[in-house]
Tab-separated table of C-alpha atoms in Angstrom:
chain	number	residue	atom	x	y	z
A	1496	UNK	CA	59.880	67.025	95.998
A	1497	UNK	CA	59.648	70.815	96.507
A	1498	UNK	CA	63.700	73.000	94.636
A	1499	UNK	CA	66.047	73.081	97.218
A	1500	UNK	CA	66.909	76.425	98.686
A	1501	UNK	CA	70.732	77.759	98.467
A	1502	UNK	CA	72.343	77.415	101.518
A	1503	UNK	CA	71.778	81.092	103.315
A	1504	UNK	CA	74.723	83.915	102.859
A	1505	UNK	CA	77.264	84.571	106.627
A	1506	UNK	CA	77.805	88.281	106.548
A	1507	UNK	CA	81.205	87.947	109.351
A	1508	UNK	CA	82.771	91.009	111.043
A	1509	UNK	CA	85.828	91.435	113.649
A	1510	UNK	CA	85.384	93.133	116.180
A	1511	UNK	CA	88.523	94.979	118.507
A	1512	UNK	CA	87.855	95.773	122.374
A	1513	UNK	CA	83.929	96.110	120.885
A	1514	UNK	CA	84.701	98.388	117.624
A	1515	UNK	CA	82.916	96.629	114.646
A	1516	UNK	CA	86.214	97.446	112.837
A	1517	UNK	CA	85.392	95.580	109.238
A	1518	UNK	CA	82.602	94.137	108.017
A	1519	UNK	CA	81.641	91.756	105.019
A	1520	UNK	CA	78.126	91.312	103.624
A	1521	UNK	CA	76.561	90.894	100.492
A	1522	UNK	CA	74.063	93.610	98.457
A	1523	UNK	CA	72.373	92.746	95.405
A	1524	UNK	CA	74.839	90.521	93.444
A	1525	UNK	CA	77.510	92.578	95.219
A	1526	UNK	CA	79.495	91.668	98.063
A	1527	UNK	CA	81.475	94.522	100.453
A	1528	UNK	CA	83.160	95.199	102.797
A	1529	UNK	CA	83.473	98.754	104.822
A	1530	UNK	CA	86.857	99.245	106.998
A	1531	UNK	CA	85.638	101.280	110.389
A	1532	UNK	CA	88.254	103.813	110.686
A	1533	UNK	CA	88.590	105.625	115.049
A	1534	UNK	CA	88.724	108.658	114.823
A	1535	UNK	CA	92.813	108.645	116.299
A	1536	UNK	CA	92.865	106.851	112.554
A	1537	UNK	CA	90.876	109.303	110.030
A	1538	UNK	CA	93.626	111.994	111.880
A	1539	UNK	CA	95.935	110.999	111.483
A	1540	UNK	CA	95.787	109.402	108.119
A	1541	UNK	CA	93.876	112.707	107.012
A	1542	UNK	CA	96.829	114.495	108.338
A	1543	UNK	CA	99.627	112.412	106.409
A	1544	UNK	CA	97.256	113.048	102.871
A	1545	UNK	CA	97.362	116.198	103.357
A	1546	UNK	CA	100.767	116.610	104.754
A	1547	UNK	CA	102.562	115.244	101.969
A	1548	UNK	CA	100.493	116.698	98.935
A	1549	UNK	CA	101.529	119.927	100.577
A	1550	UNK	CA	105.030	119.412	101.116
A	1551	UNK	CA	105.599	117.177	97.889
A	1552	UNK	CA	105.121	120.297	95.236
A	1553	UNK	CA	107.946	122.127	98.047
A	1554	UNK	CA	110.717	119.536	99.110
A	1555	UNK	CA	113.265	120.697	96.540
A	1556	UNK	CA	112.379	124.328	96.837
A	1557	UNK	CA	114.251	126.102	99.739
A	1558	UNK	CA	111.743	129.342	100.733
A	1559	UNK	CA	114.021	132.348	102.128
A	1560	UNK	CA	113.968	131.003	105.775
A	1561	UNK	CA	115.687	127.882	105.038
A	1562	UNK	CA	118.316	129.830	103.153
A	1563	UNK	CA	119.175	132.115	105.469
A	1564	UNK	CA	118.729	129.260	108.078
A	1565	UNK	CA	121.716	127.115	105.911
A	1566	UNK	CA	123.463	130.908	104.991
A	1567	UNK	CA	123.858	131.535	108.652
A	1568	UNK	CA	125.493	127.722	109.426
A	1569	UNK	CA	127.966	128.028	106.316
A	1570	UNK	CA	128.978	131.663	107.783
A	1571	UNK	CA	129.324	129.784	111.177
A	1572	UNK	CA	130.931	126.970	109.564
A	1573	UNK	CA	133.838	129.877	107.622
A	1574	UNK	CA	134.212	132.605	110.924
A	1575	UNK	CA	135.881	129.034	112.362
A	1576	UNK	CA	137.799	127.800	110.098
A	1577	UNK	CA	139.958	131.448	109.645
A	1578	UNK	CA	140.305	131.399	113.014
A	1579	UNK	CA	141.778	128.450	113.485
A	1580	UNK	CA	144.697	130.076	110.260
A	1581	UNK	CA	144.614	132.676	112.522
A	1582	UNK	CA	145.691	131.159	115.073
A	1583	UNK	CA	148.428	129.135	113.758
A	1584	UNK	CA	149.790	132.064	111.636
A	1585	UNK	CA	149.771	135.122	113.407
A	1586	UNK	CA	151.051	133.495	116.247
A	1587	UNK	CA	154.481	132.108	113.137
A	1588	UNK	CA	154.646	136.068	111.600
A	1589	UNK	CA	154.935	137.098	115.369
A	1590	UNK	CA	157.238	134.838	116.064
A	1591	UNK	CA	159.498	135.122	112.562
A	1592	UNK	CA	159.617	139.771	113.345
A	1593	UNK	CA	161.137	139.017	117.388
A	1594	UNK	CA	163.890	136.735	116.130
A	1595	UNK	CA	164.460	139.342	113.279
A	1596	UNK	CA	164.042	142.244	115.477
A	1597	UNK	CA	166.722	141.144	117.730
A	1598	UNK	CA	169.633	139.936	115.098
A	1599	UNK	CA	168.893	142.370	112.844
A	1600	UNK	CA	166.983	145.481	114.257
A	1601	UNK	CA	164.980	145.500	111.282
A	1602	UNK	CA	162.861	143.887	108.646
A	1603	UNK	CA	164.665	145.635	105.322
A	1604	UNK	CA	166.497	141.359	104.891
A	1605	UNK	CA	166.291	138.744	102.745
A	1606	UNK	CA	166.209	136.474	106.557
A	1607	UNK	CA	162.700	138.588	106.976
A	1608	UNK	CA	161.883	138.375	103.997
A	1609	UNK	CA	162.553	134.423	102.144
A	1610	UNK	CA	160.532	133.379	105.983
A	1611	UNK	CA	157.348	135.484	105.090
A	1612	UNK	CA	157.335	134.873	101.842
A	1613	UNK	CA	156.810	130.901	102.710
A	1614	UNK	CA	154.760	131.645	105.733
A	1615	UNK	CA	152.176	133.685	103.717
A	1616	UNK	CA	152.275	131.141	101.506
A	1617	UNK	CA	151.625	129.072	103.443
A	1618	UNK	CA	148.254	130.744	104.956
A	1619	UNK	CA	147.802	130.942	100.377
A	1620	UNK	CA	146.784	127.416	101.228
A	1621	UNK	CA	145.536	127.440	103.713
A	1622	UNK	CA	142.726	129.769	103.467
A	1623	UNK	CA	142.408	127.961	99.899
A	1624	UNK	CA	141.999	124.772	100.994
A	1625	UNK	CA	138.806	126.637	103.594
A	1626	UNK	CA	137.828	127.626	100.283
A	1627	UNK	CA	136.716	124.545	99.148
A	1628	UNK	CA	135.278	122.962	103.162
A	1629	UNK	CA	132.969	126.014	102.231
A	1630	UNK	CA	132.084	124.879	99.180
A	1631	UNK	CA	132.138	120.665	100.239
A	1632	UNK	CA	130.036	122.390	103.397
A	1633	UNK	CA	127.304	124.249	101.580
A	1634	UNK	CA	126.603	121.071	99.334
A	1635	UNK	CA	126.484	119.013	102.090
A	1636	UNK	CA	124.502	121.497	104.531
A	1637	UNK	CA	121.856	121.164	100.813
A	1638	UNK	CA	122.185	117.687	101.122
A	1639	UNK	CA	120.718	117.118	105.065
A	1640	UNK	CA	117.781	119.646	104.089
A	1641	UNK	CA	116.986	117.706	101.010
A	1642	UNK	CA	116.996	114.335	103.131
A	1643	UNK	CA	115.241	115.166	105.969
A	1644	UNK	CA	112.651	115.455	103.850
A	1645	UNK	CA	112.296	113.275	102.415
A	1646	UNK	CA	112.662	111.384	105.489
A	1647	UNK	CA	109.473	113.349	106.197
A	1648	UNK	CA	107.952	112.597	103.595
A	1649	UNK	CA	109.074	108.342	103.926
A	1650	UNK	CA	107.104	108.877	107.531
A	1651	UNK	CA	103.895	110.704	105.988
A	1652	UNK	CA	104.193	107.791	104.025
A	1653	UNK	CA	104.479	105.546	106.440
A	1654	UNK	CA	101.277	106.074	108.493
A	1655	UNK	CA	99.506	106.161	104.807
A	1656	UNK	CA	100.662	102.133	104.525
A	1657	UNK	CA	100.591	101.481	108.000
A	1658	UNK	CA	96.307	102.164	107.893
A	1659	UNK	CA	95.737	100.923	104.268
A	1660	UNK	CA	97.696	97.253	105.621
A	1661	UNK	CA	95.313	97.875	108.843
A	1662	UNK	CA	92.116	97.593	106.604
A	1663	UNK	CA	93.278	94.627	104.152
A	1664	UNK	CA	93.578	92.737	107.313
A	1665	UNK	CA	91.204	93.093	108.617
A	1666	UNK	CA	89.080	93.017	105.542
A	1667	UNK	CA	90.634	90.356	105.311
A	1668	UNK	CA	89.733	87.913	108.950
A	1669	UNK	CA	86.103	89.570	108.265
A	1670	UNK	CA	85.447	88.129	104.313
A	1671	UNK	CA	87.115	84.775	106.131
A	1672	UNK	CA	84.349	84.391	108.558
A	1673	UNK	CA	82.236	85.483	106.031
A	1674	UNK	CA	83.606	82.429	104.045
A	1675	UNK	CA	83.267	80.592	107.112
A	1676	UNK	CA	80.255	81.189	108.066
A	1677	UNK	CA	78.720	80.749	104.472
A	1678	UNK	CA	80.477	77.087	104.156
A	1679	UNK	CA	79.070	76.242	107.525
A	1680	UNK	CA	75.538	77.019	106.482
A	1681	UNK	CA	76.943	75.009	102.843
A	1682	UNK	CA	77.536	71.954	104.404
A	1683	UNK	CA	74.152	72.435	107.134
A	1684	UNK	CA	71.750	72.047	104.450
A	1685	UNK	CA	74.045	69.544	102.620
A	1686	UNK	CA	73.465	67.428	105.222
A	1687	UNK	CA	69.568	67.703	105.815
A	1688	UNK	CA	69.436	67.332	102.622
A	1689	UNK	CA	71.792	64.243	102.914
A	1690	UNK	CA	69.456	63.580	106.209
A	1691	UNK	CA	66.300	63.775	104.347
A	1692	UNK	CA	66.683	61.525	101.594
A	1693	UNK	CA	68.666	58.799	104.054
A	1694	UNK	CA	65.156	58.500	105.791
A	1695	UNK	CA	63.584	58.658	101.646
A	1696	UNK	CA	65.373	55.799	101.550
A	1697	UNK	CA	64.438	53.906	104.548
A	1698	UNK	CA	60.894	54.190	103.749
A	1699	UNK	CA	61.060	53.249	100.875
A	1700	UNK	CA	63.256	50.069	101.608
A	1701	UNK	CA	60.018	49.771	104.142
A	1702	UNK	CA	57.306	50.372	101.778
A	1703	UNK	CA	59.106	47.750	99.683
A	1704	UNK	CA	59.604	45.057	101.685
A	1705	UNK	CA	56.430	45.531	102.823
A	1706	UNK	CA	54.907	44.494	99.631
A	1707	UNK	CA	57.333	42.099	99.458
A	1708	UNK	CA	55.420	40.141	102.841
């Protein structure tokens, strides 16, 4: 009886809309799986990789344009706060002057000075509070800019991860198809061997029966 042959290795493929996405095949003693990127996937993947690498080294560095933009926003915030304070205390001063002038005819008196000092003290407290708000707003603007940059890096990484996930998924399907084909070949070979041995058995039984007769 001749030497039994090994079952044929079956290559596996995965096709989507007529395009082969993944192929698994044997080369020598190695099993290789190739993934075929579409042009769109390749452009997106290459862009994400390059942009991620370029942005990573500059994520915490603010160039002059960014600094100027942040300063403009901060100046606008400070001007708005200053206007709110002026709109609040200027009418108070005007009313005080009108009241004192009508009552005393001049501003050289203790009533006017006491009220003036009270208003100016409150204005000073408001300006101090505004200064603290400006510092807080500066931190917020910086944190918002950093958050926007890190979100962008996360977006680029998501693109890469999605492509890698597609590669892994299609590659696994291709390998599964290859395994199914190889198992089918093995089962076919085993069935053929079983049928062959069965035929040999029947032949031997017939020969034995004839001999005994």
